[in-house]
Short mmCIF file of C-alpha atoms and ligand atoms in Angstrom, two decimals:
data_model
loop_
_atom_site.label_atom_id
_atom_site.label_comp_id
_atom_site.label_asym_id
_atom_site.label_seq_id
_atom_site.Cartn_x
_atom_site.Cartn_y
_atom_site.Cartn_z
CA MET A 6 21.67 -9.75 19.65
CA SER A 7 22.92 -6.34 19.69
CA VAL A 8 22.21 -3.98 16.80
CA ARG A 9 24.72 -1.48 15.89
CA ASN A 10 25.69 -1.40 11.99
CA HIS A 11 26.79 1.13 9.47
CA THR A 12 24.01 1.56 7.16
CA LEU A 13 24.81 1.69 3.08
CA TYR A 14 22.38 3.87 1.46
CA THR A 15 22.31 3.09 -2.43
CA SER A 16 19.82 3.27 -5.54
CA ASP A 17 21.97 0.10 -7.32
CA PRO A 18 19.97 -3.07 -7.02
CA ALA A 19 23.36 -5.04 -7.79
CA GLU A 20 25.04 -3.30 -4.89
CA ALA A 21 22.26 -4.15 -2.59
CA ALA A 22 22.11 -7.57 -3.66
CA THR A 23 25.80 -8.12 -2.66
CA VAL A 24 24.77 -7.46 0.84
CA ILE A 25 22.05 -10.24 0.73
CA ARG A 26 24.86 -12.53 -0.63
CA ARG A 27 27.03 -11.91 2.36
CA SER A 28 24.11 -12.76 4.90
CA GLY A 29 23.40 -9.08 5.47
CA THR A 30 20.03 -7.12 5.83
CA VAL A 31 18.69 -4.88 3.21
CA ALA A 32 15.49 -2.76 2.92
CA PHE A 33 14.06 -2.37 -0.49
CA PRO A 34 11.00 -0.82 -1.99
CA THR A 35 7.86 -2.78 -3.35
CA GLU A 36 4.80 -1.59 -4.80
CA THR A 37 2.86 -1.89 -1.52
CA VAL A 38 5.69 -0.92 1.22
CA TYR A 39 9.28 -1.16 1.92
CA GLY A 40 10.47 -4.46 2.81
CA LEU A 41 13.45 -5.50 5.18
CA GLY A 42 15.14 -8.83 3.59
CA THR A 43 17.50 -11.16 3.99
CA ASN A 44 18.31 -14.82 2.54
CA ALA A 45 15.30 -16.95 3.28
CA PHE A 46 17.37 -20.16 3.82
CA ASP A 47 20.00 -18.48 6.29
CA ALA A 48 18.59 -19.05 9.78
CA VAL A 49 21.42 -16.69 11.36
CA ALA A 50 20.69 -13.80 8.80
CA VAL A 51 17.05 -14.29 9.50
CA ALA A 52 17.57 -13.67 12.92
CA LYS A 53 19.15 -10.27 12.42
CA ILE A 54 15.74 -9.26 10.88
CA PHE A 55 13.88 -9.93 13.99
CA ALA A 56 16.69 -8.33 15.95
CA ALA A 57 16.57 -4.94 13.95
CA LYS A 58 12.85 -4.64 14.08
CA ARG A 59 12.27 -5.83 17.47
CA ARG A 60 10.02 -8.20 15.96
CA PRO A 61 8.21 -10.64 18.05
CA ALA A 62 9.49 -14.25 17.40
CA ASP A 63 5.80 -15.47 16.76
CA ASN A 64 5.22 -13.40 13.71
CA PRO A 65 6.25 -14.83 10.42
CA LEU A 66 7.73 -13.30 7.49
CA ILE A 67 6.97 -13.30 3.81
CA ALA A 68 9.54 -14.82 1.05
CA HIS A 69 9.86 -12.55 -1.82
CA ILE A 70 10.70 -14.20 -5.40
CA ALA A 71 11.76 -12.94 -8.66
CA HIS A 72 10.90 -16.02 -10.57
CA LEU A 73 8.04 -18.67 -10.17
CA ASP A 74 10.54 -21.42 -10.21
CA GLN A 75 11.62 -20.23 -6.76
CA ILE A 76 8.17 -21.23 -5.40
CA GLU A 77 9.60 -24.79 -5.65
CA GLN A 78 12.50 -24.16 -3.49
CA LEU A 79 10.17 -22.57 -0.70
CA THR A 80 7.00 -25.15 -0.75
CA SER A 81 5.97 -28.70 -0.50
CA GLU A 82 2.93 -28.44 -2.04
CA VAL A 83 1.03 -25.85 -4.41
CA GLY A 84 -2.78 -26.74 -4.80
CA ILE A 85 -5.35 -25.82 -7.50
CA SER A 86 -6.49 -22.62 -5.95
CA ALA A 87 -2.84 -21.35 -5.59
CA ARG A 88 -2.07 -21.98 -9.11
CA ARG A 89 -4.78 -20.01 -10.19
CA LEU A 90 -4.11 -17.21 -7.97
CA ILE A 91 -0.48 -17.11 -9.02
CA GLY A 92 -1.38 -17.29 -12.67
CA VAL A 93 -3.50 -14.14 -12.14
CA PHE A 94 -1.95 -12.14 -9.51
CA PHE A 95 1.78 -12.84 -9.50
CA PRO A 96 3.52 -10.39 -9.75
CA GLY A 97 1.71 -8.21 -7.68
CA PRO A 98 0.56 -7.20 -4.27
CA LEU A 99 -0.71 -10.76 -3.15
CA THR A 100 1.13 -13.04 -0.60
CA LEU A 101 -0.01 -16.86 -0.59
CA VAL A 102 0.39 -19.14 2.36
CA LEU A 103 1.51 -22.42 1.33
CA ARG A 104 3.08 -25.50 2.93
CA LYS A 105 6.58 -24.91 3.25
CA SER A 106 9.57 -27.17 2.17
CA ALA A 107 12.27 -28.49 4.72
CA ALA A 108 14.80 -25.72 3.47
CA VAL A 109 12.99 -22.62 4.81
CA PRO A 110 14.13 -22.44 8.76
CA LEU A 111 11.46 -22.19 11.13
CA ILE A 112 12.63 -19.14 12.48
CA ALA A 113 11.52 -17.47 9.21
CA THR A 114 7.95 -18.80 9.56
CA ALA A 115 7.70 -18.44 13.36
CA GLY A 116 7.44 -21.94 14.00
CA LEU A 117 4.51 -22.60 11.55
CA GLU A 118 4.90 -25.49 8.85
CA THR A 119 3.61 -22.88 5.92
CA VAL A 120 5.20 -20.14 4.26
CA GLY A 121 3.92 -16.76 2.77
CA VAL A 122 5.26 -16.33 -0.83
CA ARG A 123 4.92 -13.09 -2.99
CA MET A 124 6.59 -12.02 -6.03
CA PRO A 125 6.43 -8.13 -6.18
CA ARG A 126 5.78 -6.32 -9.45
CA LEU A 127 7.91 -3.38 -8.92
CA PRO A 128 10.50 -3.27 -11.52
CA LEU A 129 13.41 -2.27 -8.86
CA ALA A 130 12.38 -4.82 -6.33
CA GLN A 131 12.53 -7.44 -9.13
CA ASN A 132 16.16 -6.28 -10.30
CA PHE A 133 17.15 -6.41 -6.93
CA LEU A 134 15.46 -10.12 -5.98
CA ARG A 135 16.87 -11.25 -9.33
CA ALA A 136 20.15 -10.13 -8.24
CA CYS A 137 20.11 -11.76 -5.11
CA ASP A 138 19.57 -15.23 -6.70
CA THR A 139 17.71 -16.48 -3.85
CA PRO A 140 14.36 -16.04 -2.39
CA VAL A 141 14.37 -13.14 0.22
CA VAL A 142 12.25 -13.13 3.42
CA ALA A 143 11.02 -9.62 4.52
CA PRO A 144 8.59 -8.00 6.87
CA SER A 145 7.70 -4.54 6.21
CA ALA A 146 10.97 -2.26 7.12
CA ASN A 147 9.61 -0.48 10.15
CA LEU A 148 10.20 -0.97 13.84
CA SER A 149 7.68 -3.40 15.21
CA GLY A 150 4.39 -1.46 15.95
CA ARG A 151 5.18 1.60 13.99
CA PRO A 152 3.25 2.38 10.56
CA SER A 153 4.92 0.72 7.53
CA PRO A 154 7.34 2.55 5.61
CA THR A 155 6.26 4.02 2.17
CA THR A 156 9.71 5.93 1.56
CA TRP A 157 13.35 5.20 2.07
CA GLN A 158 13.56 8.00 4.25
CA ALA A 159 11.04 6.53 6.56
CA VAL A 160 12.96 3.49 6.92
CA ALA A 161 16.00 5.58 7.81
CA GLU A 162 13.90 7.34 10.75
CA ASP A 163 13.35 3.59 11.99
CA LEU A 164 16.15 1.56 11.00
CA ASP A 165 19.20 3.85 10.31
CA GLU A 166 22.58 2.21 11.82
CA ARG A 167 20.24 -0.96 12.56
CA ILE A 168 20.51 -2.72 9.20
CA ASP A 169 23.29 -3.20 6.55
CA CYS A 170 21.81 -1.43 3.57
CA ILE A 171 18.71 0.62 2.20
CA LEU A 172 18.16 0.42 -1.47
CA GLN A 173 16.67 3.71 -2.24
CA GLY A 174 13.71 3.86 -4.59
CA ASP A 175 10.85 6.17 -5.02
CA ALA A 176 7.60 6.30 -2.69
CA THR A 177 5.59 3.00 -3.00
CA GLU A 178 2.69 3.02 -5.27
CA ILE A 179 -0.23 1.43 -3.18
CA GLY A 180 1.01 2.33 0.21
CA LEU A 181 -0.61 -0.41 2.21
CA GLU A 182 0.62 -4.19 2.61
CA SER A 183 -0.20 -7.11 0.33
CA THR A 184 -3.43 -9.04 0.56
CA VAL A 185 -2.46 -12.41 2.27
CA VAL A 186 -4.26 -15.59 1.40
CA ASP A 187 -3.99 -18.75 3.25
CA CYS A 188 -4.09 -21.64 0.55
CA SER A 189 -2.74 -24.27 2.65
CA GLY A 190 -6.08 -25.66 3.81
CA ASP A 191 -9.12 -26.98 1.89
CA SER A 192 -10.38 -23.68 0.73
CA PRO A 193 -8.57 -20.25 0.35
CA LEU A 194 -9.02 -17.76 3.58
CA ILE A 195 -7.99 -14.27 3.19
CA LEU A 196 -5.90 -13.62 6.30
CA ARG A 197 -5.24 -10.05 5.50
CA GLN A 198 -6.89 -7.54 3.12
CA GLY A 199 -4.87 -5.57 0.93
CA ALA A 200 -4.70 -4.04 -2.74
CA VAL A 201 -6.10 -7.37 -4.46
CA THR A 202 -9.81 -7.16 -3.31
CA LEU A 203 -12.15 -9.92 -2.31
CA ALA A 204 -14.16 -9.44 -5.38
CA GLU A 205 -11.11 -9.87 -7.73
CA LEU A 206 -9.89 -13.00 -5.78
CA GLN A 207 -13.48 -14.52 -5.91
CA SER A 208 -13.64 -14.22 -9.72
CA VAL A 209 -10.48 -16.65 -9.87
CA VAL A 210 -11.31 -18.71 -6.85
CA PRO A 211 -15.10 -18.58 -5.99
CA ASP A 212 -14.89 -20.55 -2.62
CA ILE A 213 -12.37 -18.17 -1.07
CA THR A 214 -13.58 -16.49 2.17
CA LEU A 215 -12.61 -13.57 4.39
CA HIS A 216 -11.04 -14.98 7.81
CA VAL A 217 -12.49 -13.38 10.78
CA VAL A 218 -9.82 -13.46 13.67
CA THR A 219 -11.41 -15.15 16.95
CA ASP A 220 -9.21 -15.83 20.18
CA SER A 221 -9.39 -19.60 19.48
CA GLU A 222 -7.99 -18.98 16.07
CA ARG A 223 -5.10 -16.61 17.02
CA ALA A 224 -2.38 -19.08 15.65
CA LYS A 225 -3.62 -18.84 12.05
CA SER A 226 -2.09 -15.35 11.23
CA PRO A 227 0.02 -14.72 14.44
CA GLY A 228 1.16 -11.18 13.08
CA LEU A 229 -2.31 -10.00 12.95
CA MET A 230 -2.73 -9.97 16.54
CA HIS A 231 0.27 -7.50 17.32
CA ARG A 232 -0.33 -4.12 18.11
CA HIS A 233 0.21 -2.46 14.29
CA TYR A 234 0.32 0.58 12.11
CA SER A 235 0.08 2.85 15.41
CA PRO A 236 1.25 6.51 15.49
CA THR A 237 1.69 7.62 19.22
CA GLY A 238 -1.38 9.87 19.12
CA GLU A 239 -4.77 8.35 19.76
CA VAL A 240 -6.53 7.42 16.48
CA ARG A 241 -10.30 8.01 16.31
CA LEU A 242 -12.53 7.20 13.20
CA VAL A 243 -15.09 9.75 12.30
CA ASP A 244 -17.91 9.80 9.97
CA ALA A 245 -16.93 13.10 8.26
CA ILE A 246 -15.03 16.14 8.87
CA GLU A 247 -18.31 18.20 9.18
CA PHE A 248 -18.70 16.10 12.65
CA ALA A 249 -15.13 16.37 13.76
CA THR A 250 -13.79 19.47 15.92
CA GLY A 251 -10.23 20.11 15.58
CA HIS A 252 -7.65 21.95 17.78
CA ARG A 253 -3.84 22.50 17.63
CA ASP A 254 -2.54 19.03 18.83
CA ALA A 255 -5.13 17.29 16.70
CA ALA A 256 -4.83 16.10 13.17
CA TYR A 257 -7.30 14.96 10.51
CA ILE A 258 -7.16 12.74 7.34
CA GLY A 259 -9.78 12.01 4.95
CA ILE A 260 -11.61 12.73 1.64
CA CYS A 261 -14.31 15.14 2.66
CA GLY A 262 -12.90 18.67 2.93
CA VAL A 263 -16.18 20.18 3.87
CA SER A 264 -15.32 22.76 6.58
CA GLY A 265 -13.30 23.11 9.57
CA SER A 266 -9.93 21.61 8.38
CA GLY A 267 -8.28 24.96 9.25
CA GLU A 268 -8.78 24.11 12.93
CA PHE A 269 -6.53 21.26 12.90
CA GLY A 270 -3.09 21.56 13.63
CA TYR A 271 -2.28 19.36 10.67
CA ALA A 272 -4.90 17.96 8.07
CA LEU A 273 -4.65 16.14 4.94
CA LEU A 274 -7.59 16.12 2.33
CA CYS A 275 -7.15 13.33 -0.14
CA GLY A 276 -8.61 13.45 -3.62
CA SER A 277 -9.71 9.58 -3.46
CA ILE A 278 -9.67 6.33 -1.22
CA ARG A 279 -6.64 5.04 -3.23
CA GLU A 280 -4.71 8.49 -2.29
CA TYR A 281 -6.08 8.16 1.43
CA ALA A 282 -4.69 4.72 1.25
CA PHE A 283 -1.31 5.71 -0.44
CA SER A 284 -0.98 8.52 2.24
CA VAL A 285 -2.19 7.14 5.41
CA PHE A 286 1.00 5.60 6.91
CA GLU A 287 3.14 8.75 6.16
CA PHE A 288 0.66 10.84 7.48
CA PHE A 289 0.93 8.72 10.79
CA ARG A 290 4.52 9.36 10.82
CA GLU A 291 4.27 13.05 10.08
CA CYS A 292 1.73 13.08 13.02
CA ASP A 293 4.27 11.63 15.21
CA ARG A 294 7.05 14.06 14.29
CA ARG A 295 4.52 17.05 14.88
CA GLY A 296 3.87 15.47 18.60
CA ILE A 297 -0.06 15.45 17.46
CA SER A 298 -2.16 13.89 20.65
CA THR A 299 -5.16 12.90 18.74
CA ILE A 300 -5.68 11.82 15.15
CA GLN A 301 -9.20 11.91 13.46
CA CYS A 302 -9.43 9.51 10.34
CA GLU A 303 -12.69 9.75 8.31
CA LYS A 304 -14.22 6.38 7.77
CA VAL A 305 -14.59 5.05 4.10
CA GLU A 306 -16.86 2.82 2.32
CA ARG A 307 -15.21 -0.82 2.25
CA THR A 308 -15.05 -1.31 -1.46
CA GLY A 309 -11.89 -1.78 -3.70
CA ILE A 310 -8.93 -0.70 -1.41
CA GLY A 311 -11.05 0.79 1.17
CA ALA A 312 -11.76 -2.66 2.80
CA ALA A 313 -7.96 -2.70 3.50
CA LEU A 314 -7.73 0.81 4.40
CA MET A 315 -10.60 0.54 7.13
CA ASP A 316 -8.87 -2.57 8.39
CA ARG A 317 -5.62 -0.58 8.92
CA LEU A 318 -7.61 2.44 10.39
CA GLU A 319 -9.52 -0.04 12.72
CA ARG A 320 -6.08 -1.74 13.98
CA ALA A 321 -4.48 1.75 14.64
CA ALA A 322 -7.55 2.90 16.70
CA ALA A 323 -7.48 -0.22 18.71
CA GLY A 324 -3.72 0.05 19.19
O1 TXA B 406 3.01 -5.93 1.04
C1 TXA B 406 3.70 -6.60 2.11
O2 TXA B 406 3.15 -7.83 2.57
C2 TXA B 406 4.89 -6.31 2.65
C3 TXA B 406 5.93 -6.13 1.61
C4 TXA B 406 7.37 -5.90 2.18
O3 TXA B 406 6.15 -7.41 0.95
N1 TXA B 406 5.43 -7.20 3.79
C5 TXA B 406 4.83 -7.25 4.96
O4 TXA B 406 5.36 -7.97 5.87
O5 TXA B 406 3.65 -6.60 5.08
P1 TXA B 406 4.89 -8.08 7.33
O6 TXA B 406 5.86 -8.97 8.03
O7 TXA B 406 4.78 -6.58 7.93
O8 TXA B 406 3.40 -8.97 7.38
C6 TXA B 406 3.48 -10.26 6.99
C7 TXA B 406 2.14 -10.86 7.57
C8 TXA B 406 2.40 -11.59 8.91
O9 TXA B 406 2.29 -10.41 10.33
C9 TXA B 406 1.26 -12.54 9.01
O10 TXA B 406 0.10 -11.89 9.21
C10 TXA B 406 1.24 -12.96 7.31
O11 TXA B 406 1.90 -11.92 6.71
N2 TXA B 406 2.08 -14.22 7.12
C11 TXA B 406 3.24 -14.46 6.85
N3 TXA B 406 3.66 -15.79 6.62
C12 TXA B 406 2.52 -16.25 7.24
C13 TXA B 406 2.07 -17.74 7.42
N4 TXA B 406 2.96 -18.59 7.26
N5 TXA B 406 0.90 -17.96 8.01
C14 TXA B 406 0.01 -16.92 8.08
N6 TXA B 406 0.31 -15.70 8.13
C15 TXA B 406 1.42 -15.39 7.47
MG1 MG B 407 4.49 -5.26 9.08
#
C-alpha cells in the first residue's frame, strides 16, 4: 500500500474524531506515549496503520476505549482476575489481553484470538475516544523500530504525510508504554512491564507472574520479539557515570551526575528514576538528530518504574 497523505494538525479532539469516523488514521496523546489510532472494527482502516508505521503484520494492536461498556464489544470473555484489575487500574497505563469478540478483525490482533484492551486516563485522550464513538486500535505512533513518541513533534518526525491527523497535546506524563497483562489463560501473566508495577498488580491478583519470553513461546506476545525502542547509535548499559568515559560522539543518560558528563557530546542527568523514564525515548531521538554513535545509559534499580525502564534499556541495547 502506498502511503502519501496530507496530515491535519489540530488540538481539537472533536475534529480529530471526525477523521476516525471517515476511516482515517489519527495520532493522539495518552499518559504513556502517543498512539496511532483508527476504528477497531474497520479492517481496511486498520491496514493503513500497519502501512504507515511499516509495522510487521505479526505485531498485534491495543484497542483503546472511553467507556467500560466498550469492553463487551471487543471481548467474548472477561474472567475474575481481569474484572479485578479493571476495577482498580482502569482508566490508566494498563493493557489487558482478553479473548476477542468476532467483531474485532484478525488483522488488528495479528491473527490472535485475543485482543489487548486499554482505557487511557489522560483527559484529552478520553475526550477524543468519546467523540470517536468506537474503540480505537492504536500502536505507539512511531515508525516501527524507532523509540516511542512522547511529544506530537516526535510523531511528526516519523509520520508527517504518512497519516491523516495529529492531535496535538502535551508531552506524555509517563513516557514508557503501558504494562501488558495476559488475562486470557488460567492465571494472569505480565507480558510487558510498564508504569503499573508487579507489586501493585500482585496486591490485586496475587497469582500474577512475570512472563519470561523463551524461544518456544515466541507467539505469546509477538511484538516483544521485534527490534524496538532503538536509536541509530549503539546503546551500552553502564553502572554509573564514574566508570563511563565520554567523547564528542558519545552521549550519556542517567541519574548519577558525579563527574565526567562534560566529556560527552550530549549528556542528560535526571533528578529521579521517574524523570529518567519520562525522558529516555526523547533522549534517544535527540541522539539520532545529533548523529551520536555511542549512547551510555546508567543502569537503575528494578523497583517501581525502574523495572520497566530497565526492560526498555535492555531491548535498546540488544537492538
Ligand atoms: O502505552 C501503550 O501501550 C501505548 C499507547 C498508545 O496505548 N501503545 C503501545 O502499543 O505501546 P504498541 O503497539 O507499541 O505495543 C502493543 C504491544 C504489542 O507489541 C504486544 O506486545 C502487546 O502489546 N499486545 C497487544 N495485543 C496483544 C495480544 N492480543 N496478545 C499479546 N500481546 C499483545
Ligand atoms: Mg510500539
